[in-house]
Coordinates of C-alpha atoms and ligand atoms in Angstrom, one line a residue:
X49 CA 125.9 -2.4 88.9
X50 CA 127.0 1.5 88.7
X51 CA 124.1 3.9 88.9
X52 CA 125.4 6.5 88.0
X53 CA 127.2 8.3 85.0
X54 CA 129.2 11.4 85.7
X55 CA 131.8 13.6 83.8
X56 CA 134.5 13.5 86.5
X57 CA 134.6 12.1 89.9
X58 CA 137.6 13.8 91.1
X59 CA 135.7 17.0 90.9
X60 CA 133.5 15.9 94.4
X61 CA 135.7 18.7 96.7
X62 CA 135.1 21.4 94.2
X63 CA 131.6 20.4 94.1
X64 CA 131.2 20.3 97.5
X65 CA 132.4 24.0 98.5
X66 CA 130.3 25.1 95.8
X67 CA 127.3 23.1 97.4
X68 CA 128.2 24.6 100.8
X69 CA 128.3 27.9 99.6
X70 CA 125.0 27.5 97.9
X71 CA 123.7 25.9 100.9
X72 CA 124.7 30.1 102.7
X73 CA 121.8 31.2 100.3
X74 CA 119.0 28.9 101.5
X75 CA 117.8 29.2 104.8
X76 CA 114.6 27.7 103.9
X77 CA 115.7 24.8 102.5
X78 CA 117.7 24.4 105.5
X79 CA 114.7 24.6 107.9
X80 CA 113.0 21.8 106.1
X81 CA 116.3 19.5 106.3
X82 CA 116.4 19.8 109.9
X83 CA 112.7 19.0 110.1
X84 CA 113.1 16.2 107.7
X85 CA 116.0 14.9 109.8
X86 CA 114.2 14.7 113.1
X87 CA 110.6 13.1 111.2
X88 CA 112.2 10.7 108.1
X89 CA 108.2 12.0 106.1
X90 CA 109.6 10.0 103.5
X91 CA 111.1 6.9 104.7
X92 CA 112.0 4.4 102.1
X93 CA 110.1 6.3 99.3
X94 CA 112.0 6.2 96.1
X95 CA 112.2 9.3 94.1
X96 CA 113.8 9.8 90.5
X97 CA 114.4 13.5 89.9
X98 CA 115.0 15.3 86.7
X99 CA 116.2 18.5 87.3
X100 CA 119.0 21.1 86.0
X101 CA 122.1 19.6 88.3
X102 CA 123.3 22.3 89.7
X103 CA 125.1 23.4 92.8
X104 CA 120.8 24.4 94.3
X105 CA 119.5 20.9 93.3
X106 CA 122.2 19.6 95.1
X107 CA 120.8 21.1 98.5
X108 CA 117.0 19.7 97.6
X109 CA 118.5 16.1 97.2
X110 CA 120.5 16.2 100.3
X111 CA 117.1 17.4 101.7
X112 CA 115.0 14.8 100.4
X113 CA 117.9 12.6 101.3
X114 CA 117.8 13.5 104.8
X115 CA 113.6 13.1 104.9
X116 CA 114.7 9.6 104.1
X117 CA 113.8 9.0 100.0
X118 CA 115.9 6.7 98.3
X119 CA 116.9 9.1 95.4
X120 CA 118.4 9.2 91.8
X121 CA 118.9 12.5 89.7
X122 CA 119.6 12.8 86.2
X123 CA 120.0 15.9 83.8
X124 CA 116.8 18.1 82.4
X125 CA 118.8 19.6 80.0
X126 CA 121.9 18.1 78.2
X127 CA 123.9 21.8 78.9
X128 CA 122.8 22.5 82.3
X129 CA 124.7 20.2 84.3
X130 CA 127.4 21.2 86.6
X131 CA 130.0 18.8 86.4
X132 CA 131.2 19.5 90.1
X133 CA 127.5 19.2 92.2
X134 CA 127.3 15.8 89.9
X135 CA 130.8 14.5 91.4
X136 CA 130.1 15.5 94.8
X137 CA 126.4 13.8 95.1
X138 CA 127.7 10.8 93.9
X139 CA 130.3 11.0 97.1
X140 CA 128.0 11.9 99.4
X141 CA 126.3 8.5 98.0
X142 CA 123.4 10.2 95.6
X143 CA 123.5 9.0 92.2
X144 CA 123.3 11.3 89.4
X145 CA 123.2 10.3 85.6
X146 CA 124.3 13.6 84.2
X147 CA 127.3 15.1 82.2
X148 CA 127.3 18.7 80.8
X149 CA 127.4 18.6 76.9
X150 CA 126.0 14.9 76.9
X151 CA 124.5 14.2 73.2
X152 CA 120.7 13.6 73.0
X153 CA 120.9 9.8 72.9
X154 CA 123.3 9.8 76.2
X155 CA 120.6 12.9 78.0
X156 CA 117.8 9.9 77.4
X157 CA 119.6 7.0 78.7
X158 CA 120.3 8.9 81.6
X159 CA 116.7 9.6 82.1
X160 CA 116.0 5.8 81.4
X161 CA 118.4 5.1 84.6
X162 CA 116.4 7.6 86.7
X163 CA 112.9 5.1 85.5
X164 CA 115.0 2.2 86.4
X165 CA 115.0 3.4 90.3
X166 CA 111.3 2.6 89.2
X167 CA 109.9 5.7 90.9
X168 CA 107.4 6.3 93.7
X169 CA 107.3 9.7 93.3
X170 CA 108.8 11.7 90.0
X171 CA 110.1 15.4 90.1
X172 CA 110.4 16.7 86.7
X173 CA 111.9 20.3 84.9
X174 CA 110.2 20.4 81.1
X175 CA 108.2 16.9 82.1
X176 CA 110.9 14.4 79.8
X177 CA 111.1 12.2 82.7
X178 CA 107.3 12.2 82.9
X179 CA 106.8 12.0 79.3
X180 CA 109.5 9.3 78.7
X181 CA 107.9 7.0 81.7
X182 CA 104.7 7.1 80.0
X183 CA 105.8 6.3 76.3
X184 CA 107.9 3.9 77.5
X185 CA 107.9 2.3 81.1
X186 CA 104.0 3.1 81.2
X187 CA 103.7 0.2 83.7
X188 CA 105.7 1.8 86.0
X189 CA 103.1 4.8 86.4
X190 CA 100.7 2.3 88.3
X191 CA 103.3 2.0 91.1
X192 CA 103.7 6.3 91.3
X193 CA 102.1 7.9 94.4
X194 CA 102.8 11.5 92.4
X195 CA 105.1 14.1 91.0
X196 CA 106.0 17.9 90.9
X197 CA 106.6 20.2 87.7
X198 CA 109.4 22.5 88.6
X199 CA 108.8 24.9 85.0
X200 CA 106.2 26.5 82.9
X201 CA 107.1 24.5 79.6
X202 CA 106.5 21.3 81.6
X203 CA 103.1 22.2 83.1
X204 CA 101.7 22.9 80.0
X205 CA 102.9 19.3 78.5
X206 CA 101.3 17.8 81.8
X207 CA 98.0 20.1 81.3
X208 CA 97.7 18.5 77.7
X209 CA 98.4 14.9 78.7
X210 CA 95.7 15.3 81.5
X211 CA 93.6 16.9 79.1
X212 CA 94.2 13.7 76.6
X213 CA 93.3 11.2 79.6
X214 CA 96.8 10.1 79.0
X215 CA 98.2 11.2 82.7
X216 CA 98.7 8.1 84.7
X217 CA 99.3 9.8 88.1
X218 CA 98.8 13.0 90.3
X219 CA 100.9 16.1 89.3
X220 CA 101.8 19.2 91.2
X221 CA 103.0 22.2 89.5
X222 CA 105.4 23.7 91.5
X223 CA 105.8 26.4 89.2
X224 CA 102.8 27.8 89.6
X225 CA 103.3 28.4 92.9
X226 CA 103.5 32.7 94.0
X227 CA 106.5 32.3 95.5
X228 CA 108.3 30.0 92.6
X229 CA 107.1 32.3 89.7
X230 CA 107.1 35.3 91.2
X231 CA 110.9 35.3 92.2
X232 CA 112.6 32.5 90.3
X233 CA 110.9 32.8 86.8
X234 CA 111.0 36.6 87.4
X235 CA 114.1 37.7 89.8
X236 CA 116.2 34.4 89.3
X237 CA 116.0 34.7 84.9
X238 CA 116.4 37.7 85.1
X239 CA 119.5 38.4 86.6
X240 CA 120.6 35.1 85.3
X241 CA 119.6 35.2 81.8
X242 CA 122.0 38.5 81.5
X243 CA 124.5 36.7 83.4
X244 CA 125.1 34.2 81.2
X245 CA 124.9 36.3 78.0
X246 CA 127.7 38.4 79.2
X247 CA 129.8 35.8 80.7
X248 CA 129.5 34.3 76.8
X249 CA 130.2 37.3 75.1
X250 CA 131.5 39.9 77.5
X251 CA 129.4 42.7 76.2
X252 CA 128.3 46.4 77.1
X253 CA 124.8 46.3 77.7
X254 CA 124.4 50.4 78.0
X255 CA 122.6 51.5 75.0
X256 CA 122.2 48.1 73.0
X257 CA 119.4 47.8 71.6
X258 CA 117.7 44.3 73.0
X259 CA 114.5 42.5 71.9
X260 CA 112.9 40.2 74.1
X261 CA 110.3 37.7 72.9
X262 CA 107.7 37.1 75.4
X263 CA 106.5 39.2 78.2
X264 CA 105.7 36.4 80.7
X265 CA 107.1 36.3 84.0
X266 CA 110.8 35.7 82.9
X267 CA 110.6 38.0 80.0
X268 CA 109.5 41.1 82.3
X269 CA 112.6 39.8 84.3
X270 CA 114.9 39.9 81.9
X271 CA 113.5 43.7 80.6
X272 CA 113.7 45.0 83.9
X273 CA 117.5 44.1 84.4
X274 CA 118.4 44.7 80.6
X275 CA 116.9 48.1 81.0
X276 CA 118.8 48.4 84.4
X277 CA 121.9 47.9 82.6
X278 CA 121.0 51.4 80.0
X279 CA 119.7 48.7 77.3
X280 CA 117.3 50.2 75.4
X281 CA 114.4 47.1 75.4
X282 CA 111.8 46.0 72.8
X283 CA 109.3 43.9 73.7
X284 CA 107.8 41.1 71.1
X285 CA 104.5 39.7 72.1
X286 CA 101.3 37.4 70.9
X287 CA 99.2 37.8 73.9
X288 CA 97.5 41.6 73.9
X289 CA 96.9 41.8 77.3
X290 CA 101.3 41.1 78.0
X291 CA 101.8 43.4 75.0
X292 CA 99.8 46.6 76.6
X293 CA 101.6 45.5 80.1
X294 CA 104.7 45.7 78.2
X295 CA 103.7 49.3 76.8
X296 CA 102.6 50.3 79.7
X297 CA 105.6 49.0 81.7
X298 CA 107.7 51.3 79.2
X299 CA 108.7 49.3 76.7
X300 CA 108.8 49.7 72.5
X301 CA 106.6 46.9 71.9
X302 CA 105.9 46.4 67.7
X303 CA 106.2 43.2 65.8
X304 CA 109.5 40.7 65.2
X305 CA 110.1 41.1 61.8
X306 CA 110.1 45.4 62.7
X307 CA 112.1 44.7 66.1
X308 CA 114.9 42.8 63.6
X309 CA 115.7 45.7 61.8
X310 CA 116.7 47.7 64.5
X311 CA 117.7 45.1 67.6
X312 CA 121.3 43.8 68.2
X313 CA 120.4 41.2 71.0
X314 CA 117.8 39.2 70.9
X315 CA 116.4 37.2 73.9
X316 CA 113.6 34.5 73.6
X317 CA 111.5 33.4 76.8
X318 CA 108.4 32.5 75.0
X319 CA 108.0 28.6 76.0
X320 CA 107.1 28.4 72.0
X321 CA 107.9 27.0 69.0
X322 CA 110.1 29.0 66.3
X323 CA 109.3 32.3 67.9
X324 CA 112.3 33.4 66.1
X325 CA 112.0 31.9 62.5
X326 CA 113.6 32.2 59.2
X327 CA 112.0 35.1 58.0
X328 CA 113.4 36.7 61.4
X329 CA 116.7 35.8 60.9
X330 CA 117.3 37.1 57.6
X331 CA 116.0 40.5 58.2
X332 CA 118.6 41.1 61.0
X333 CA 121.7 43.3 61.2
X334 CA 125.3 41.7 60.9
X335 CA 126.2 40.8 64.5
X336 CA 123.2 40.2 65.7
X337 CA 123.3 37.7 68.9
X338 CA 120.7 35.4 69.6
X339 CA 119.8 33.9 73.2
X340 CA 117.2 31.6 74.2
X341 CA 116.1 31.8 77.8
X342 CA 113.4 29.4 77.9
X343 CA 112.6 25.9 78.3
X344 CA 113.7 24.0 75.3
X345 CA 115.9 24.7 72.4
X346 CA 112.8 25.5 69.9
X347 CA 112.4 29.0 70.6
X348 CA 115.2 30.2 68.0
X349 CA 114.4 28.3 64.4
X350 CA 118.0 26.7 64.8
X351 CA 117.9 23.8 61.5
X352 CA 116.3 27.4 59.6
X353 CA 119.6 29.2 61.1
X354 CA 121.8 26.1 59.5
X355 CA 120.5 26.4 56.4
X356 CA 120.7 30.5 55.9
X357 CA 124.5 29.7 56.5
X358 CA 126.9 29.2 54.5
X359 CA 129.4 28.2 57.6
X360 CA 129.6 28.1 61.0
X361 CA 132.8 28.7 63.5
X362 CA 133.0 28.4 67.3
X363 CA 134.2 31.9 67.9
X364 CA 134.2 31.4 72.1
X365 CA 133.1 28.8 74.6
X366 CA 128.9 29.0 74.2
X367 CA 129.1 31.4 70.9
X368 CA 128.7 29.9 67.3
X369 CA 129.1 32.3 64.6
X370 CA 127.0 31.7 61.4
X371 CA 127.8 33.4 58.2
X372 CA 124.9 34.1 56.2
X373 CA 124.7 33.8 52.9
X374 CA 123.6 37.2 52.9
X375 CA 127.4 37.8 54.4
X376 CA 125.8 39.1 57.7
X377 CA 126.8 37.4 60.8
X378 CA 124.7 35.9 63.5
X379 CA 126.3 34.8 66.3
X380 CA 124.3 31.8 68.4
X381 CA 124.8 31.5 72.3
X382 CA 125.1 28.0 74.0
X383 CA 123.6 26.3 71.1
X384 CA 119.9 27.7 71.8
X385 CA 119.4 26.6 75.0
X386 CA 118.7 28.2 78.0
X387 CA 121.8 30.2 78.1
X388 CA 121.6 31.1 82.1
X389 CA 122.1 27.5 82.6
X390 CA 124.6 26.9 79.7
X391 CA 127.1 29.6 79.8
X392 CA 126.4 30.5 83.5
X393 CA 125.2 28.9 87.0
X394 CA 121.9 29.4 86.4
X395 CA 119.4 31.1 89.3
X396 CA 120.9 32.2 92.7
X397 CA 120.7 30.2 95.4
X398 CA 118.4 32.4 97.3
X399 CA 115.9 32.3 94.6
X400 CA 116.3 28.8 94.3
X401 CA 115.5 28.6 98.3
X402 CA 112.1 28.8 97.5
X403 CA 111.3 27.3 94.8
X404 CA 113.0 24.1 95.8
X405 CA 111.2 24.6 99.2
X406 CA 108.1 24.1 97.4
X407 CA 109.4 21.1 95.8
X408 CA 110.6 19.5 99.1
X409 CA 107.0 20.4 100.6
X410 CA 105.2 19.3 97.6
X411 CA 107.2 16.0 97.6
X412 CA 106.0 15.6 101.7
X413 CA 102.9 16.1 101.0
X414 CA 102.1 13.8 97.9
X415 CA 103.4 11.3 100.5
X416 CA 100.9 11.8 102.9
X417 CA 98.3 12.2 100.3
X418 CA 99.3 8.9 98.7
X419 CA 96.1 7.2 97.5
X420 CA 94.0 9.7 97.6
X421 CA 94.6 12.2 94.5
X422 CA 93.2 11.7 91.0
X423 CA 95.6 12.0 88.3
X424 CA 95.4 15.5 87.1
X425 CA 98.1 18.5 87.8
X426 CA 97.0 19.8 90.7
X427 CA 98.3 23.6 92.1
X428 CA 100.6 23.8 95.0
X429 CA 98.7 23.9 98.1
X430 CA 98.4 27.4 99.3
X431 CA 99.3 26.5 102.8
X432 CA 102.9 25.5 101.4
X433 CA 103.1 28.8 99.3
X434 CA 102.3 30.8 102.1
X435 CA 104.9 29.1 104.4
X436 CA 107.3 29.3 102.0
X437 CA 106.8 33.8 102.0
X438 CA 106.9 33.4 105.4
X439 CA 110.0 31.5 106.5
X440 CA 111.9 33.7 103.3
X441 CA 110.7 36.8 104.9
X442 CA 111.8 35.4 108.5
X443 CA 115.3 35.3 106.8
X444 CA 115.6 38.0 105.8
X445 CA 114.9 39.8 108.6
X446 CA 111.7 41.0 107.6
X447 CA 108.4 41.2 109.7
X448 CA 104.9 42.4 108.7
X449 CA 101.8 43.2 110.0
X450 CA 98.7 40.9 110.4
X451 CA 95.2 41.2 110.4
X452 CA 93.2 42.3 113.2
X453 CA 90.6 39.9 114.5
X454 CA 88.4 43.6 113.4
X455 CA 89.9 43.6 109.8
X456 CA 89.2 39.7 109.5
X457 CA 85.5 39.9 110.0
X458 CA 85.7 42.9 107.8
X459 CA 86.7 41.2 104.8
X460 CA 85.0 38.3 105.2
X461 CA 81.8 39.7 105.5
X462 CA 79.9 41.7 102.8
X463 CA 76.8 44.2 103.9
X464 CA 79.1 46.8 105.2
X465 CA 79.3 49.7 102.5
X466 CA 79.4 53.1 102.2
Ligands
LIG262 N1 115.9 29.8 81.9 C1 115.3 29.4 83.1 O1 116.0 29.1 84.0 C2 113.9 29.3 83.2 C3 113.2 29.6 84.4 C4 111.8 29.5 84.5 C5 111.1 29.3 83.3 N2 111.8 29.0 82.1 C6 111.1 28.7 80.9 O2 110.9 30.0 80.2 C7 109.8 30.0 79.3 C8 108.8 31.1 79.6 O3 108.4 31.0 81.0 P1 107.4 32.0 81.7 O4 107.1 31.6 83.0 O5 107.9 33.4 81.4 O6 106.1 31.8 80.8 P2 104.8 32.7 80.6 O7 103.7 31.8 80.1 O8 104.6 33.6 81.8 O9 105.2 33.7 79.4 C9 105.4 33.3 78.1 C10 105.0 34.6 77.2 O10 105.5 34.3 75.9 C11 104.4 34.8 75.0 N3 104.6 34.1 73.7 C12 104.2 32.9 73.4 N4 104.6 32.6 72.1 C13 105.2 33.8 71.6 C14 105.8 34.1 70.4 N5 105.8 33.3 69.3 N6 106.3 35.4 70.3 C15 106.3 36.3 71.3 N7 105.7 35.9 72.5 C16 105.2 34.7 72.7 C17 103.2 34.4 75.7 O11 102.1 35.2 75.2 C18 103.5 34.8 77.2 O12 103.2 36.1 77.5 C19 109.2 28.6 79.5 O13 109.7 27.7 78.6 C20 109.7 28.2 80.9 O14 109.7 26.8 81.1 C21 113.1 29.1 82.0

């Protein structure tokens, strides 16, 4: 029986340059597929991955491939997918269940297919896979040696399983990793987030006026390249502590409902529920756009959007305009979701060297740790986040200094003073 559901299978070549070209961008990635090639660490294991398909994912299945898993991949988002990286796994004999625009129904059927590889190890973006095996295929969870998070909105759905006694198996979060948050939650949104706002809409950034909800790792991100562009950024924020950073950092930082008086863009990276709401929306000028950035399509209040309107037009690919009954329009990008993803190609390749080197790694060593970790979410182990800085540094050409065996004892010792 076919395993796989794609858009287009005559798109494999065009998939396949872009793969290659990727590929340029991720020396790390490539280190471990040569060591994977030579040692097989995961021989036979089966491995269902949910993950953004993208041209990047492609190069951590072919890696995984290589260390021997027997692997399936299917969509973490239903707007994510690149049609072309799909067509060209399924040629070089990966199957991938994934189909860019794919209604909701069709996005979980494809993740049923991934739990019908029935799954050794799982490798989640946002934790559906995850969450779907346990609601429904909970049996299967007995037979799982572990899985890796890849995003923030995931790991805090795995923290509050784990919390509720409900996780059945060992997590990692790879996100949590310093050299996956750090650079692809920080560098990769960044540049991507504006990336796919002005391949949608093709605007000047210079002197906009651009609120960003949430100053987390992918909000200060996005700032730092909107401001790089002459935006004039505001900064929305519940946590104090990311506020003052915020302030600090240079930003306007004041409340929403303020922020929607004055901003023309409006960017949400919060993880959060309704972060823009109702209350928002009606307070803000005609022509306001509206991006989401992070996980889910939740952040912007979209059913409170529908009902302020009193219609809606698809003005360009990924921009919806909604006329408000106030006669003020409000113009919606890639349907709320994560619009670096949807309107663009998501993080560069480079970024994505790391953060799918963690993975790999992570996926290596919940193999040799099979049988011996709780379930719980467990952090990546710093000896992979260390290796990972240094072979990325190594690329690039970049070579530091190291302690002296002096400066060791130094720090490790404590009756020293003034
Ligand atoms: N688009 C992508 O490619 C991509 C990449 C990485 C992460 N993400 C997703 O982006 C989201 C943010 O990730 P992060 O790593 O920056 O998380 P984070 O936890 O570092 O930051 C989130 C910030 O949002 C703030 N916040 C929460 N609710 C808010 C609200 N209602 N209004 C204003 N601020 C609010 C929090 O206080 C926090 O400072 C997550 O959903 C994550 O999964 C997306």
């Amino acid at each position: 029986m076919k395993n796989y559901d794609i858009k287009d299978s005559t798109l494999d070549e065009e998939g396949k340059l872009r793969i290659d070209w990727a590929a340029r961008e991720m020396p790390v990635i490539k280190l471990i597929k040569q060591r994977f090639a030579q040692e097989k660490p995961l021989k036979g294991i089966r491995i269902s991955a949910c993950l953004h398909i993208t041209t990047e994912t492609a190069n951590l299945a072919l890696t995984l491939r290589e260390g021997g898993a027997d692997l399936i991949l299917c969509a973490s988002n239903p707007l994510s997918t690149q049609d072309d990286a799909a067509a060209a796994l399924v040629d070089y004999g990966i199957p991938v269940n994934a189909i860019k625009g794919e209604d909701n129904e069709t996005y979980y059927r494809h993740i049923i297919t991934a739990l019908e590889h029935k799954p050794q190890i799982t490798t989640d973006d946002g934790a559906d896979l995850v969450s779907t095996l346990h609601k429904e295929y909970v049996d299967y969870s007995h037979n799982v040696i572990g899985g890796t998070e890849e995003t923030t909105t995931g790991v805090i759905r795995l923290r509050n399983m784990a919390k509720e006694g409900r996780l059945g198996y060992p997590i990692i979060a790879v996100n949590d990793a310093q050299t996956k948050y750090l650079f692809d939650n920080r560098y990769g949104t960044g540049q991507s987030t504006i990336d796919g706002i002005t391949r949608a809409t093709n605007i000047l950034w210079a002197g906009r006026n651009v609120v960003i909800c949430g100053y987390g790792w992918c909000g200060k991100g996005i700032a730092r390249r909107a401001q790089g562009l002459g935006a004039k950024v505001i900064i929305t924020e519940v946590n104090p502590v990311s506020a003052l950073e915020a302030t600090m950092d240079g930003y306007q930082v004041m409340k929403l409902i303020e922020a929607c008086q004055i901003g023309e863009i409006f960017i949400t990276s919060t993880g959060d529920l309704n972060a823009i709401d109702a209350a928002h929306i009606s307070q803000m000028k005609d022509g306001a756009i509206l991006a989401n950035s992070g996980h889910f399509n939740v952040e912007i209040n979209i059913p409170a959007l529908e009902s302020l309107a009193k219609s809606k037009k698809r003005i360009r690919p990924f921009v919806d305009e909604y006329t408000l009954a106030n006669g003020r329009c409000i113009y919606l990008l890639g349907e709320g979701r994560l619009v670096n993803l949807a309107a663009a190609e998501g993080h560069p390749a480079s970024v994505m060297d790391m953060s799918f080197a963690n993975q790999a790694l992570c996926v290596e060593y919940l193999a040799k740790m099979r049988g011996k970790l709780e379930p719980n979410v467990y952090s990546v182990p710093e000896e992979i986040d260390q290796e990972v800085g240094k072979l990325k540094l190594a690329s690039m050409n970049i070579t530091i200094d190291s302690l002296t065996e002096e400066q060791k004892n130094y720090l490790q010792s404590w009756e020293s003073g003034t």
